[in-house]
Short mmCIF file of C-alpha atoms (C1' of nucleotides) in Angstrom, two decimals:
data_model
loop_
_atom_site.label_atom_id
_atom_site.label_comp_id
_atom_site.label_asym_id
_atom_site.label_seq_id
_atom_site.Cartn_x
_atom_site.Cartn_y
_atom_site.Cartn_z
CA MET A 739 -12.17 -48.64 60.47
CA THR A 740 -9.42 -47.31 58.25
CA ILE A 741 -7.86 -43.89 57.92
CA SER A 742 -9.74 -43.45 54.65
CA ILE A 743 -13.05 -44.22 56.32
CA ASP A 744 -12.27 -41.93 59.24
CA ASN A 745 -11.61 -39.10 56.83
CA PHE A 746 -14.63 -39.82 54.68
CA VAL A 747 -17.18 -39.72 57.52
CA LYS A 748 -15.44 -36.76 59.14
CA THR A 749 -15.71 -34.91 55.79
CA ILE A 750 -19.38 -35.65 55.39
CA TYR A 751 -20.08 -34.76 58.99
CA LYS A 752 -18.36 -31.32 58.67
CA GLN A 753 -19.69 -30.57 55.18
CA SER A 754 -23.28 -31.47 56.34
CA LYS A 755 -22.94 -28.85 59.10
CA LEU A 756 -22.08 -26.24 56.51
CA SER A 757 -24.68 -27.21 53.91
CA GLU A 758 -26.69 -30.49 53.75
CA ALA A 759 -27.69 -29.80 50.13
CA ASP A 760 -23.99 -29.26 49.12
CA THR A 761 -22.71 -32.47 50.72
CA ARG A 762 -22.42 -33.83 47.26
CA ILE A 763 -20.08 -36.35 45.58
CA SER A 764 -18.00 -33.66 43.91
CA THR A 765 -17.89 -31.49 46.98
CA VAL A 766 -16.53 -34.33 49.17
CA ALA A 767 -14.20 -35.31 46.34
CA GLY A 768 -12.80 -31.81 46.27
CA ILE A 769 -12.28 -31.73 50.03
CA LEU A 770 -10.60 -35.15 50.17
CA ASN A 771 -8.67 -34.39 47.02
CA ILE A 772 -9.69 -37.64 45.28
CA THR A 773 -11.81 -38.25 42.17
CA ASN A 774 -15.63 -38.39 42.08
CA SER A 775 -15.64 -41.99 41.27
CA ALA A 776 -13.51 -42.77 44.36
CA VAL A 777 -16.16 -41.01 46.39
CA THR A 778 -19.09 -42.84 44.76
CA ASP A 779 -17.19 -46.07 45.40
CA MET A 780 -16.57 -45.40 48.99
CA ALA A 781 -20.16 -44.08 49.48
CA ARG A 782 -21.45 -47.46 48.22
CA LYS A 783 -19.16 -49.44 50.43
CA LEU A 784 -20.05 -47.42 53.49
CA ALA A 785 -23.70 -47.77 52.70
CA LEU A 786 -23.27 -51.56 52.92
CA LYS A 787 -21.64 -51.07 56.32
CA ASN A 788 -24.45 -48.90 57.40
CA MET A 789 -22.38 -45.78 57.92
CA VAL A 790 -23.64 -43.63 55.01
CA ASN A 791 -26.97 -43.17 53.32
CA TYR A 792 -26.38 -43.34 49.65
CA THR A 793 -28.99 -42.72 46.96
CA LYS A 794 -27.77 -42.20 43.37
CA TYR A 795 -27.46 -38.52 42.45
CA LYS A 796 -28.43 -37.36 45.92
CA PRO A 797 -26.37 -35.65 48.60
CA LEU A 798 -24.57 -37.90 51.11
CA THR A 799 -25.76 -38.14 54.69
CA LEU A 800 -24.41 -40.17 57.68
CA THR A 801 -26.36 -42.82 59.45
CA GLU A 802 -26.42 -42.76 63.21
CA SER A 803 -23.36 -45.08 63.40
CA GLY A 804 -21.62 -42.95 60.77
CA ASN A 805 -22.29 -40.01 62.82
CA GLN A 806 -20.95 -41.65 65.93
CA LEU A 807 -17.72 -42.62 64.18
CA ALA A 808 -17.24 -38.98 62.85
CA LEU A 809 -17.70 -37.74 66.37
CA LYS A 810 -15.20 -40.19 67.70
CA VAL A 811 -12.60 -39.06 65.30
CA ILE A 812 -13.39 -35.38 65.89
CA ARG A 813 -13.16 -36.05 69.62
CA LYS A 814 -9.59 -37.57 69.24
CA HIS A 815 -8.61 -34.74 66.96
CA ARG A 816 -9.62 -32.01 69.38
CA LEU A 817 -8.23 -33.78 72.48
CA TRP A 818 -4.90 -34.14 70.65
CA GLU A 819 -4.94 -30.39 69.74
CA SER A 820 -5.68 -29.53 73.37
CA PHE A 821 -2.96 -31.86 74.67
CA LEU A 822 -0.25 -30.75 72.30
CA TYR A 823 -1.22 -27.10 72.92
CA LYS A 824 -0.95 -27.44 76.63
CA THR A 825 2.16 -29.57 76.85
CA LEU A 826 4.32 -28.57 73.84
CA ASN A 827 2.99 -25.06 73.30
CA LEU A 828 2.58 -25.53 69.59
CA SER A 829 0.69 -23.03 67.43
CA LEU A 830 -3.05 -23.36 66.45
CA HIS A 831 -1.92 -24.33 62.96
CA GLU A 832 0.68 -26.85 64.14
CA ILE A 833 -1.69 -28.62 66.60
CA HIS A 834 -4.15 -29.09 63.86
CA ARG A 835 -1.70 -30.46 61.44
CA GLU A 836 -0.36 -33.04 63.85
CA ALA A 837 -3.83 -34.00 65.21
CA GLU A 838 -4.99 -34.50 61.68
CA HIS A 839 -2.66 -37.65 61.59
CA LEU A 840 -2.73 -38.75 65.26
CA GLU A 841 -6.56 -38.87 65.42
CA HIS A 842 -6.58 -42.04 63.34
CA LEU A 843 -4.28 -44.25 65.41
CA THR A 844 -5.49 -43.29 68.84
CA SER A 845 -7.18 -45.87 71.06
CA ASP A 846 -10.30 -44.94 73.03
CA PHE A 847 -8.30 -45.71 76.16
CA LEU A 848 -5.63 -43.11 75.23
CA ALA A 849 -8.23 -40.53 74.29
CA ASN A 850 -9.80 -40.89 77.64
CA GLU A 851 -6.52 -40.59 79.45
CA ILE A 852 -5.76 -37.38 77.67
CA ASP A 853 -9.20 -36.17 78.48
CA LYS A 854 -8.65 -36.89 82.15
CA TYR A 855 -5.31 -35.19 82.13
CA LEU A 856 -6.79 -32.05 80.55
CA GLY A 857 -9.69 -32.10 83.14
CA ASN A 858 -12.43 -32.92 80.65
CA PRO A 859 -12.28 -29.72 78.65
CA SER A 860 -15.47 -28.67 76.77
CA THR A 861 -13.54 -26.88 73.96
CA ASP A 862 -10.15 -27.20 72.28
CA PRO A 863 -7.75 -24.24 71.76
CA HIS A 864 -9.64 -23.13 68.62
CA GLY A 865 -12.84 -22.90 70.68
CA ASP A 866 -14.32 -25.85 68.94
CA PRO A 867 -16.40 -28.17 71.21
CA ILE A 868 -15.00 -31.57 72.06
CA PRO A 869 -17.49 -34.47 71.73
CA THR A 870 -17.81 -36.49 74.88
CA ILE A 871 -17.02 -40.18 75.17
CA ASN A 872 -20.66 -40.94 74.56
CA GLY A 873 -20.69 -38.98 71.23
CA GLU A 874 -22.45 -35.90 72.51
CA ILE A 875 -21.43 -32.53 71.28
CA GLU A 876 -22.38 -29.27 72.75
CA LYS A 877 -23.99 -26.84 70.38
CA ASP A 878 -23.74 -23.32 71.78
CA VAL A 879 -26.61 -21.48 70.19
CA SER A 880 -25.22 -18.14 71.42
CA GLN A 881 -22.27 -18.56 68.95
CA ILE A 882 -22.93 -17.14 65.46
CA LEU A 883 -20.79 -17.12 62.39
CA LEU A 884 -19.28 -13.75 61.80
CA SER A 885 -20.58 -13.89 58.21
CA GLU A 886 -24.11 -13.91 59.55
CA VAL A 887 -24.19 -11.51 62.54
CA ASN A 888 -26.01 -8.20 62.43
CA ALA A 889 -24.01 -5.07 62.00
CA GLY A 890 -23.93 -2.33 64.68
CA TYR A 891 -23.15 -4.49 67.66
CA THR A 892 -20.05 -5.52 69.72
CA TYR A 893 -19.24 -9.24 69.81
CA GLU A 894 -16.62 -11.39 71.51
CA ILE A 895 -14.64 -13.87 69.39
CA SER A 896 -15.42 -17.34 70.60
CA ARG A 897 -13.98 -19.72 67.86
CA LEU A 898 -11.33 -19.64 65.21
CA SER A 899 -12.44 -22.77 63.49
CA SER A 900 -9.89 -22.98 60.66
CA SER A 901 -6.99 -25.24 59.88
CA ASP A 902 -5.14 -22.91 57.52
CA LYS A 903 -1.75 -21.46 58.38
CA GLU A 904 -2.35 -18.24 56.60
CA PHE A 905 -5.63 -17.78 58.34
CA PHE A 906 -3.85 -17.95 61.78
CA ASN A 907 -1.02 -15.77 60.55
CA PHE A 908 -3.50 -13.07 59.69
CA CYS A 909 -5.52 -13.44 62.82
CA TYR A 910 -2.33 -13.19 64.95
CA SER A 911 -1.08 -10.08 63.10
CA ASN A 912 -4.44 -8.39 63.61
CA ASN A 913 -5.11 -9.41 67.24
CA ILE A 914 -7.97 -11.58 66.20
CA SER A 915 -7.98 -14.04 69.06
CA ILE A 916 -10.45 -15.89 71.16
CA GLY A 917 -11.92 -13.62 73.79
CA ALA A 918 -11.18 -10.48 71.88
CA PRO A 919 -14.13 -7.99 71.48
CA ILE A 920 -14.93 -6.65 67.97
CA TRP A 921 -17.38 -4.08 66.63
CA VAL A 922 -19.21 -5.12 63.46
CA GLU A 923 -19.48 -2.04 61.35
CA LYS A 924 -21.22 -3.30 58.26
CA GLN A 925 -22.26 -6.41 56.35
CA TYR A 926 -21.97 -6.21 52.59
CA GLY A 927 -24.49 -8.80 51.49
CA HIS A 928 -23.66 -8.97 47.83
CA GLN A 929 -19.93 -8.90 48.12
CA LYS A 930 -20.02 -11.27 51.01
CA MET A 931 -17.82 -9.01 53.03
CA THR A 932 -17.89 -7.99 56.68
CA GLU A 933 -16.38 -4.80 57.98
CA ILE A 934 -15.10 -4.98 61.59
CA ARG A 935 -13.30 -2.74 63.94
CA ILE A 936 -10.82 -4.34 66.36
CA GLU A 937 -8.53 -2.37 68.68
CA ASN A 938 -9.31 0.68 66.50
CA ASN A 939 -8.23 -1.01 63.30
CA LYS A 940 -10.73 -1.31 60.58
CA ILE A 941 -10.72 -4.68 58.68
CA LEU A 942 -12.65 -5.90 55.77
CA LEU A 943 -12.99 -9.66 55.91
CA ASN A 944 -14.25 -11.94 53.16
CA GLN A 945 -15.90 -15.29 53.65
CA ASP A 946 -12.59 -17.09 53.71
CA PHE A 947 -12.47 -15.60 57.28
CA THR A 948 -16.04 -14.89 58.31
CA LYS A 949 -17.10 -18.45 57.65
CA PHE A 950 -14.56 -19.69 60.20
CA ILE A 951 -14.89 -17.13 63.03
CA TYR A 952 -17.65 -17.56 65.50
CA VAL A 953 -18.64 -14.78 67.89
CA LYS A 954 -21.01 -14.15 70.73
CA LEU A 955 -23.00 -10.90 71.30
CA LEU A 956 -21.58 -8.88 74.15
CA ASP A 957 -24.25 -7.25 76.26
CA MET B 990 6.89 -44.87 53.75
CA THR B 991 3.85 -46.83 54.95
CA ILE B 992 3.09 -48.39 58.29
CA SER B 993 3.94 -51.87 56.80
CA ILE B 994 7.35 -50.64 55.78
CA ASP B 995 8.00 -49.04 59.08
CA ASN B 996 7.19 -52.33 60.93
CA PHE B 997 9.17 -54.33 58.37
CA VAL B 998 12.41 -52.50 58.78
CA LYS B 999 11.87 -52.10 62.49
CA THR B 1000 11.43 -55.87 62.82
CA ILE B 1001 14.60 -56.55 60.80
CA TYR B 1002 16.55 -53.98 62.82
CA LYS B 1003 15.56 -55.54 66.16
CA GLN B 1004 15.94 -59.16 65.08
CA SER B 1005 19.38 -58.43 63.59
CA LYS B 1006 20.46 -57.16 66.91
CA LEU B 1007 19.33 -60.50 68.48
CA SER B 1008 20.73 -62.76 65.84
CA GLU B 1009 21.92 -61.79 62.37
CA ALA B 1010 21.80 -65.39 61.25
CA ASP B 1011 18.26 -65.77 62.45
CA THR B 1012 16.92 -62.70 60.68
CA ARG B 1013 15.35 -64.98 58.25
CA ILE B 1014 12.10 -64.92 56.22
CA SER B 1015 10.23 -67.17 58.50
CA THR B 1016 11.44 -65.46 61.65
CA VAL B 1017 10.35 -62.03 60.36
CA ALA B 1018 7.06 -63.57 59.20
CA GLY B 1019 6.47 -64.99 62.74
CA ILE B 1020 7.11 -61.66 64.44
CA LEU B 1021 4.96 -59.69 62.04
CA ASN B 1022 2.34 -62.43 61.96
CA ILE B 1023 2.18 -62.64 58.19
CA THR B 1024 3.05 -65.39 55.77
CA ASN B 1025 6.53 -66.18 54.41
CA SER B 1026 5.43 -65.25 50.96
CA ALA B 1027 4.34 -61.87 52.13
CA VAL B 1028 7.81 -61.35 53.65
CA THR B 1029 9.62 -62.47 50.53
CA ASP B 1030 7.39 -60.05 48.53
CA MET B 1031 8.10 -57.11 50.78
CA ALA B 1032 11.83 -57.95 50.96
CA ARG B 1033 11.97 -57.77 47.17
CA LYS B 1034 10.10 -54.53 47.04
CA LEU B 1035 12.27 -52.87 49.66
CA ALA B 1036 15.38 -54.13 47.94
CA LEU B 1037 14.26 -52.18 44.86
CA LYS B 1038 13.90 -49.16 47.09
CA ASN B 1039 17.38 -49.79 48.49
CA MET B 1040 16.16 -50.33 52.06
CA VAL B 1041 16.89 -54.01 52.45
CA ASN B 1042 19.59 -56.43 51.13
CA TYR B 1043 17.85 -59.34 49.75
CA THR B 1044 19.54 -62.52 48.42
CA LYS B 1045 17.41 -65.61 47.88
CA TYR B 1046 17.55 -68.04 50.79
CA LYS B 1047 19.74 -65.72 52.81
CA PRO B 1048 19.03 -63.83 56.04
CA LEU B 1049 17.68 -60.25 55.59
CA THR B 1050 19.80 -57.26 56.39
CA LEU B 1051 19.12 -53.46 56.20
CA THR B 1052 21.02 -51.04 53.93
CA GLU B 1053 22.15 -47.87 55.46
CA SER B 1054 18.94 -46.13 54.48
CA GLY B 1055 16.87 -48.99 55.89
CA ASN B 1056 18.75 -48.73 59.10
CA GLN B 1057 18.17 -44.98 59.24
CA LEU B 1058 14.40 -45.57 58.72
CA ALA B 1059 14.29 -48.19 61.46
CA LEU B 1060 16.07 -45.79 63.84
CA LYS B 1061 13.63 -42.97 62.98
CA VAL B 1062 10.72 -45.26 63.83
CA ILE B 1063 12.34 -46.46 66.99
CA ARG B 1064 13.15 -42.83 67.99
CA LYS B 1065 9.52 -41.92 67.59
CA HIS B 1066 8.38 -45.00 69.51
CA ARG B 1067 10.65 -44.27 72.51
CA LEU B 1068 9.95 -40.53 72.56
CA TRP B 1069 6.14 -41.32 72.65
CA GLU B 1070 6.77 -43.79 75.50
CA SER B 1071 8.65 -41.21 77.43
CA PHE B 1072 6.16 -38.49 76.77
CA LEU B 1073 3.04 -40.48 77.68
CA TYR B 1074 4.87 -41.88 80.71
CA LYS B 1075 5.71 -38.44 81.95
CA THR B 1076 2.54 -36.60 81.21
CA LEU B 1077 -0.28 -39.25 81.54
CA ASN B 1078 1.51 -41.54 83.99
CA LEU B 1079 0.67 -44.73 82.06
CA SER B 1080 2.26 -48.00 82.80
CA LEU B 1081 5.27 -49.49 80.96
CA HIS B 1082 2.96 -51.82 79.16
CA GLU B 1083 0.47 -49.18 78.13
CA ILE B 1084 3.04 -46.75 76.84
CA HIS B 1085 4.41 -49.47 74.62
CA ARG B 1086 1.02 -50.40 73.27
CA GLU B 1087 0.07 -46.84 72.30
CA ALA B 1088 3.56 -45.84 70.97
CA GLU B 1089 3.40 -48.83 68.77
CA HIS B 1090 0.61 -47.08 66.83
CA LEU B 1091 1.58 -43.43 67.23
CA GLU B 1092 5.20 -43.95 65.95
CA HIS B 1093 3.86 -44.33 62.38
CA LEU B 1094 2.01 -41.08 62.05
CA THR B 1095 4.43 -38.76 63.80
CA SER B 1096 6.17 -36.01 61.94
CA ASP B 1097 9.85 -35.32 62.48
CA PHE B 1098 8.76 -31.95 63.68
CA LEU B 1099 6.55 -33.35 66.39
CA ALA B 1100 9.17 -35.86 67.50
CA ASN B 1101 11.64 -33.03 67.95
CA GLU B 1102 9.18 -30.95 69.90
CA ILE B 1103 8.54 -33.96 72.23
CA ASP B 1104 12.28 -34.43 72.56
CA LYS B 1105 12.81 -30.77 73.51
CA TYR B 1106 9.91 -30.93 75.96
CA LEU B 1107 11.54 -33.93 77.66
CA GLY B 1108 14.91 -32.35 77.70
CA ASN B 1109 16.59 -34.65 75.16
CA PRO B 1110 16.50 -37.77 77.25
CA SER B 1111 18.95 -40.54 76.36
CA THR B 1112 16.71 -43.44 77.39
CA ASP B 1113 12.98 -44.17 77.60
CA PRO B 1114 11.13 -45.39 80.75
CA HIS B 1115 12.12 -48.92 79.95
CA GLY B 1116 15.76 -47.90 79.95
CA ASP B 1117 16.04 -48.42 76.20
CA PRO B 1118 18.26 -45.81 74.47
CA ILE B 1119 16.47 -43.10 72.28
CA PRO B 1120 18.15 -42.66 68.81
CA THR B 1121 19.06 -39.05 68.14
CA ILE B 1122 17.68 -36.96 65.33
CA ASN B 1123 20.70 -37.88 63.25
CA GLY B 1124 20.08 -41.60 63.73
CA GLU B 1125 22.78 -42.25 66.30
CA ILE B 1126 22.02 -44.77 69.03
CA GLU B 1127 24.07 -45.13 72.17
CA LYS B 1128 25.28 -48.63 72.89
CA ASP B 1129 26.14 -48.93 76.58
CA VAL B 1130 28.65 -51.73 76.66
CA SER B 1131 28.37 -51.83 80.46
CA GLN B 1132 24.85 -53.16 80.15
CA ILE B 1133 24.65 -56.99 79.86
CA LEU B 1134 21.69 -59.31 79.38
CA LEU B 1135 20.72 -60.96 82.59
CA SER B 1136 20.87 -64.30 80.66
CA GLU B 1137 24.57 -63.82 80.08
CA VAL B 1138 26.07 -62.39 83.26
CA ASN B 1139 28.32 -64.22 85.61
CA ALA B 1140 26.86 -65.64 88.83
CA GLY B 1141 28.29 -64.55 92.14
CA TYR B 1142 28.06 -60.75 91.75
CA THR B 1143 25.62 -58.00 92.44
CA TYR B 1144 24.13 -56.01 89.56
CA GLU B 1145 21.81 -53.18 89.12
CA ILE B 1146 18.87 -53.52 86.84
CA SER B 1147 19.20 -50.98 83.87
CA ARG B 1148 16.66 -52.02 81.22
CA LEU B 1149 13.25 -53.90 81.17
CA SER B 1150 13.18 -54.18 77.44
CA SER B 1151 9.92 -56.03 76.92
CA SER B 1152 6.52 -55.15 75.51
CA ASP B 1153 4.57 -57.94 77.29
CA LYS B 1154 1.96 -57.18 79.89
CA GLU B 1155 2.60 -60.31 81.88
CA PHE B 1156 6.30 -59.50 81.97
CA PHE B 1157 5.66 -56.18 83.61
CA ASN B 1158 3.03 -57.69 85.99
CA PHE B 1159 5.64 -60.14 87.15
CA CYS B 1160 8.33 -57.60 87.49
CA TYR B 1161 6.05 -55.35 89.42
CA SER B 1162 5.05 -58.08 91.81
CA ASN B 1163 8.66 -58.95 92.51
CA ASN B 1164 10.11 -55.53 92.76
CA ILE B 1165 12.10 -55.95 89.59
CA SER B 1166 12.43 -52.37 88.47
CA ILE B 1167 15.08 -50.14 86.98
CA GLY B 1168 17.73 -49.17 89.49
CA ALA B 1169 17.06 -52.09 91.78
CA PRO B 1170 20.12 -54.18 92.88
CA ILE B 1171 20.12 -57.89 92.44
CA TRP B 1172 22.42 -60.75 93.44
CA VAL B 1173 22.91 -63.35 90.78
CA GLU B 1174 23.10 -66.65 92.63
CA LYS B 1175 23.53 -69.21 89.77
CA GLN B 1176 23.38 -69.66 86.02
CA TYR B 1177 21.90 -72.98 84.88
CA GLY B 1178 23.43 -73.25 81.43
CA HIS B 1179 21.50 -76.17 80.10
CA GLN B 1180 18.07 -75.33 81.36
CA LYS B 1181 18.67 -71.72 80.46
CA MET B 1182 17.64 -70.50 83.88
CA THR B 1183 19.03 -67.84 86.14
CA GLU B 1184 18.66 -67.73 89.91
CA ILE B 1185 18.61 -64.32 91.40
CA ARG B 1186 18.04 -62.82 94.90
CA ILE B 1187 16.13 -59.54 95.11
CA GLU B 1188 15.25 -58.02 98.41
CA ASN B 1189 15.84 -61.34 100.06
CA ASN B 1190 13.51 -63.30 97.75
CA LYS B 1191 15.01 -66.03 95.71
CA ILE B 1192 13.59 -66.09 92.11
CA LEU B 1193 14.30 -68.47 89.27
CA LEU B 1194 13.94 -66.77 85.96
CA ASN B 1195 13.72 -68.40 82.57
CA GLN B 1196 14.88 -66.81 79.23
CA ASP B 1197 11.43 -65.25 78.71
CA PHE B 1198 12.63 -62.83 81.33
CA THR B 1199 16.48 -62.89 81.24
CA LYS B 1200 16.59 -62.12 77.56
CA PHE B 1201 14.72 -58.80 78.21
CA ILE B 1202 16.45 -57.63 81.39
CA TYR B 1203 19.72 -55.75 81.12
CA VAL B 1204 21.97 -55.25 84.17
CA LYS B 1205 25.18 -53.38 85.04
CA LEU B 1206 27.78 -54.74 87.46
CA LEU B 1207 27.71 -52.91 90.79
CA ASP B 1208 31.18 -52.32 92.28
"C1'" DC C 548 25.08 -88.95 51.75
"C1'" DA C 549 20.31 -90.08 50.98
"C1'" DG C 550 15.94 -88.74 52.12
"C1'" DA C 551 12.86 -86.33 54.93
"C1'" DA C 552 11.68 -82.21 57.17
"C1'" DT C 553 11.89 -77.45 56.96
"C1'" DA C 554 12.29 -73.02 54.78
"C1'" DG C 555 11.78 -70.22 50.79
"C1'" DT C 556 9.90 -69.07 46.33
"C1'" DT C 557 6.50 -68.64 42.81
"C1'" DA C 558 2.02 -68.12 40.98
"C1'" DA C 559 -2.67 -66.97 41.24
"C1'" DG C 560 -5.97 -64.35 43.47
"C1'" DC C 561 -8.25 -61.17 46.92
"C1'" DT C 562 -9.46 -56.51 49.11
"C1'" DT C 563 -8.70 -51.65 49.68
"C1'" DG C 564 -8.46 -47.28 47.86
"C1'" DC C 565 -7.53 -45.19 44.41
"C1'" DT C 566 -7.27 -43.20 38.86
"C1'" DA C 567 -8.80 -42.46 33.90
"C1'" DA C 568 -11.99 -42.67 30.51
"C1'" DA C 569 -16.49 -43.63 28.79
"C1'" DA C 570 -21.31 -43.51 29.39
"C1'" DT C 571 -25.36 -41.57 31.43
"C1'" DA C 572 -28.20 -38.61 34.27
"C1'" DT C 573 -29.47 -34.02 36.00
"C1'" DG C 574 -30.06 -29.17 35.88
"C1'" DT C 575 -30.17 -24.78 33.49
"C1'" DA C 576 -30.57 -21.33 30.14
"C1'" DA C 577 -32.39 -19.90 25.69
"C1'" DT D 1366 -38.55 -27.99 25.67
"C1'" DT D 1367 -34.56 -28.70 23.63
"C1'" DA D 1368 -29.71 -28.54 24.09
"C1'" DC D 1369 -25.83 -28.07 26.40
"C1'" DA D 1370 -22.99 -28.01 30.57
"C1'" DT D 1371 -22.07 -30.21 34.64
"C1'" DA D 1372 -22.42 -33.95 37.84
"C1'" DT D 1373 -22.47 -38.73 38.65
"C1'" DT D 1374 -21.98 -43.37 37.62
"C1'" DT D 1375 -19.89 -47.30 35.32
"C1'" DT D 1376 -16.17 -49.82 33.72
"C1'" DA D 1377 -11.52 -51.14 33.44
"C1'" DG D 1378 -7.28 -51.08 35.60
"C1'" DC D 1379 -3.42 -50.39 39.02
"C1'" DA D 1380 -0.33 -50.74 43.38
"C1'" DA D 1381 -0.08 -52.26 48.06
"C1'" DG D 1382 -0.26 -55.82 51.08
"C1'" DC D 1383 -1.84 -59.65 51.97
"C1'" DT D 1384 -3.47 -65.12 51.45
"C1'" DT D 1385 -3.33 -69.99 49.81
"C1'" DA D 1386 -1.39 -73.65 47.29
"C1'" DA D 1387 2.06 -75.68 44.59
"C1'" DC D 1388 6.73 -76.11 43.86
"C1'" DT D 1389 11.77 -75.96 44.84
"C1'" DA D 1390 15.87 -75.24 47.53
"C1'" DT D 1391 18.31 -75.89 51.77
"C1'" DT D 1392 19.32 -78.04 55.88
"C1'" DC D 1393 19.18 -81.60 59.23
"C1'" DT D 1394 19.16 -86.42 60.57
"C1'" DG D 1395 20.22 -91.09 60.49
#
DNA sequence: CAGAATAGTTAAGCTTGCTAAAATATGTAA
DNA sequence: TTACATATTTTAGCAAGCTTAACTATTCTG
């Protein structure tokens, strides 16, 4: 497996979680920053290798072995993030940036040694779950995207699932961090905005934020 | 810079230290496990990029910028070895194997963070010097290859500069480790063998070992 | 110093992972 | 339901990093 293939299946994996219907050629091309034809090309090649299901003009999906590869890459990514965070004390943005590269040249052996060192953590510093060595990933159904929660309740932030520097800068400045309690004041359906109250500050978040923040209902 | 280029300049750098005259196309090809024509090809391309000095039929040498790139790669390699050794407690053979991959996808930023974490070490766990961020590398003239020392003196082992698993297995079994004192009984010039005494055991080492073990004279 | 052995070069060709441009299919709005 | 906009596919082509095979230069040996 090459770095290109790693990134290709990882992208399909993640995009499928967001929207199966929108895991289309042009969407994947946009994320990977390559042309549509390069994506069509790769999709065909990976279909031959039984990693991807490809039907002309249809959204892309992963086969079971494509799925397992994606989970392996994500596992390595999140283990690196955890490891660099713990040892070197880098920021959430920096660990992502470095892990994005290291994930591709990491042996299963090394990933497992890092996992052992960390005590087999279930999540990384962003709160994202770390797939196990067997390719299982925990789906915590109690976690909901902030863009989709009901207004009028208090929640606890459980994941900051972004990779963008500005995102984390904003979160840091506004005390949006994992474990912090927030009150959801109102959801503006049409404008796709969410009004929250955190430490007595009122903040209006758009989907650039609320699609990356997961919360749990506090009872 | 690509992984191929990293490995190419690293190989020329290391081979040049062993023997400038024998830093030839076929020698480099043998080390990289590619054909002579692939080496000629790459040498030409890197000559255009001003990394390598290439004259037909002559040994390869690095330009100043090729040298700097090689030192950067070696720095990252040795920092990774040191970091994995310290945190994960891997063996000398394992750290080499993993660093061999990681060195290529490591940002200067990350290398510097690792360096800071380790307290700017001057050598890695093999005893090999770590180039500085400015591309300087310490040459300790008091260190001599075991293949070249005079018999009849006691030395201290200062470097085990190999990457071979069997090499380290043998060293481990015979208490050959950094810091250990050894008595050099005899040098057999013709057969290229060295007879040493370590912890009252007499061992005859050939050049597969003595070309990778550096020692310092104990006074 | 000739000739053989060895090393190096050149040429042609392959795969991977892309791009650009042209052709075609799909979806949508009038 | 046509017509257009958009998405996708197809075709041609390129650079990197290789290989194999044929050819040529260098070096070693007798």
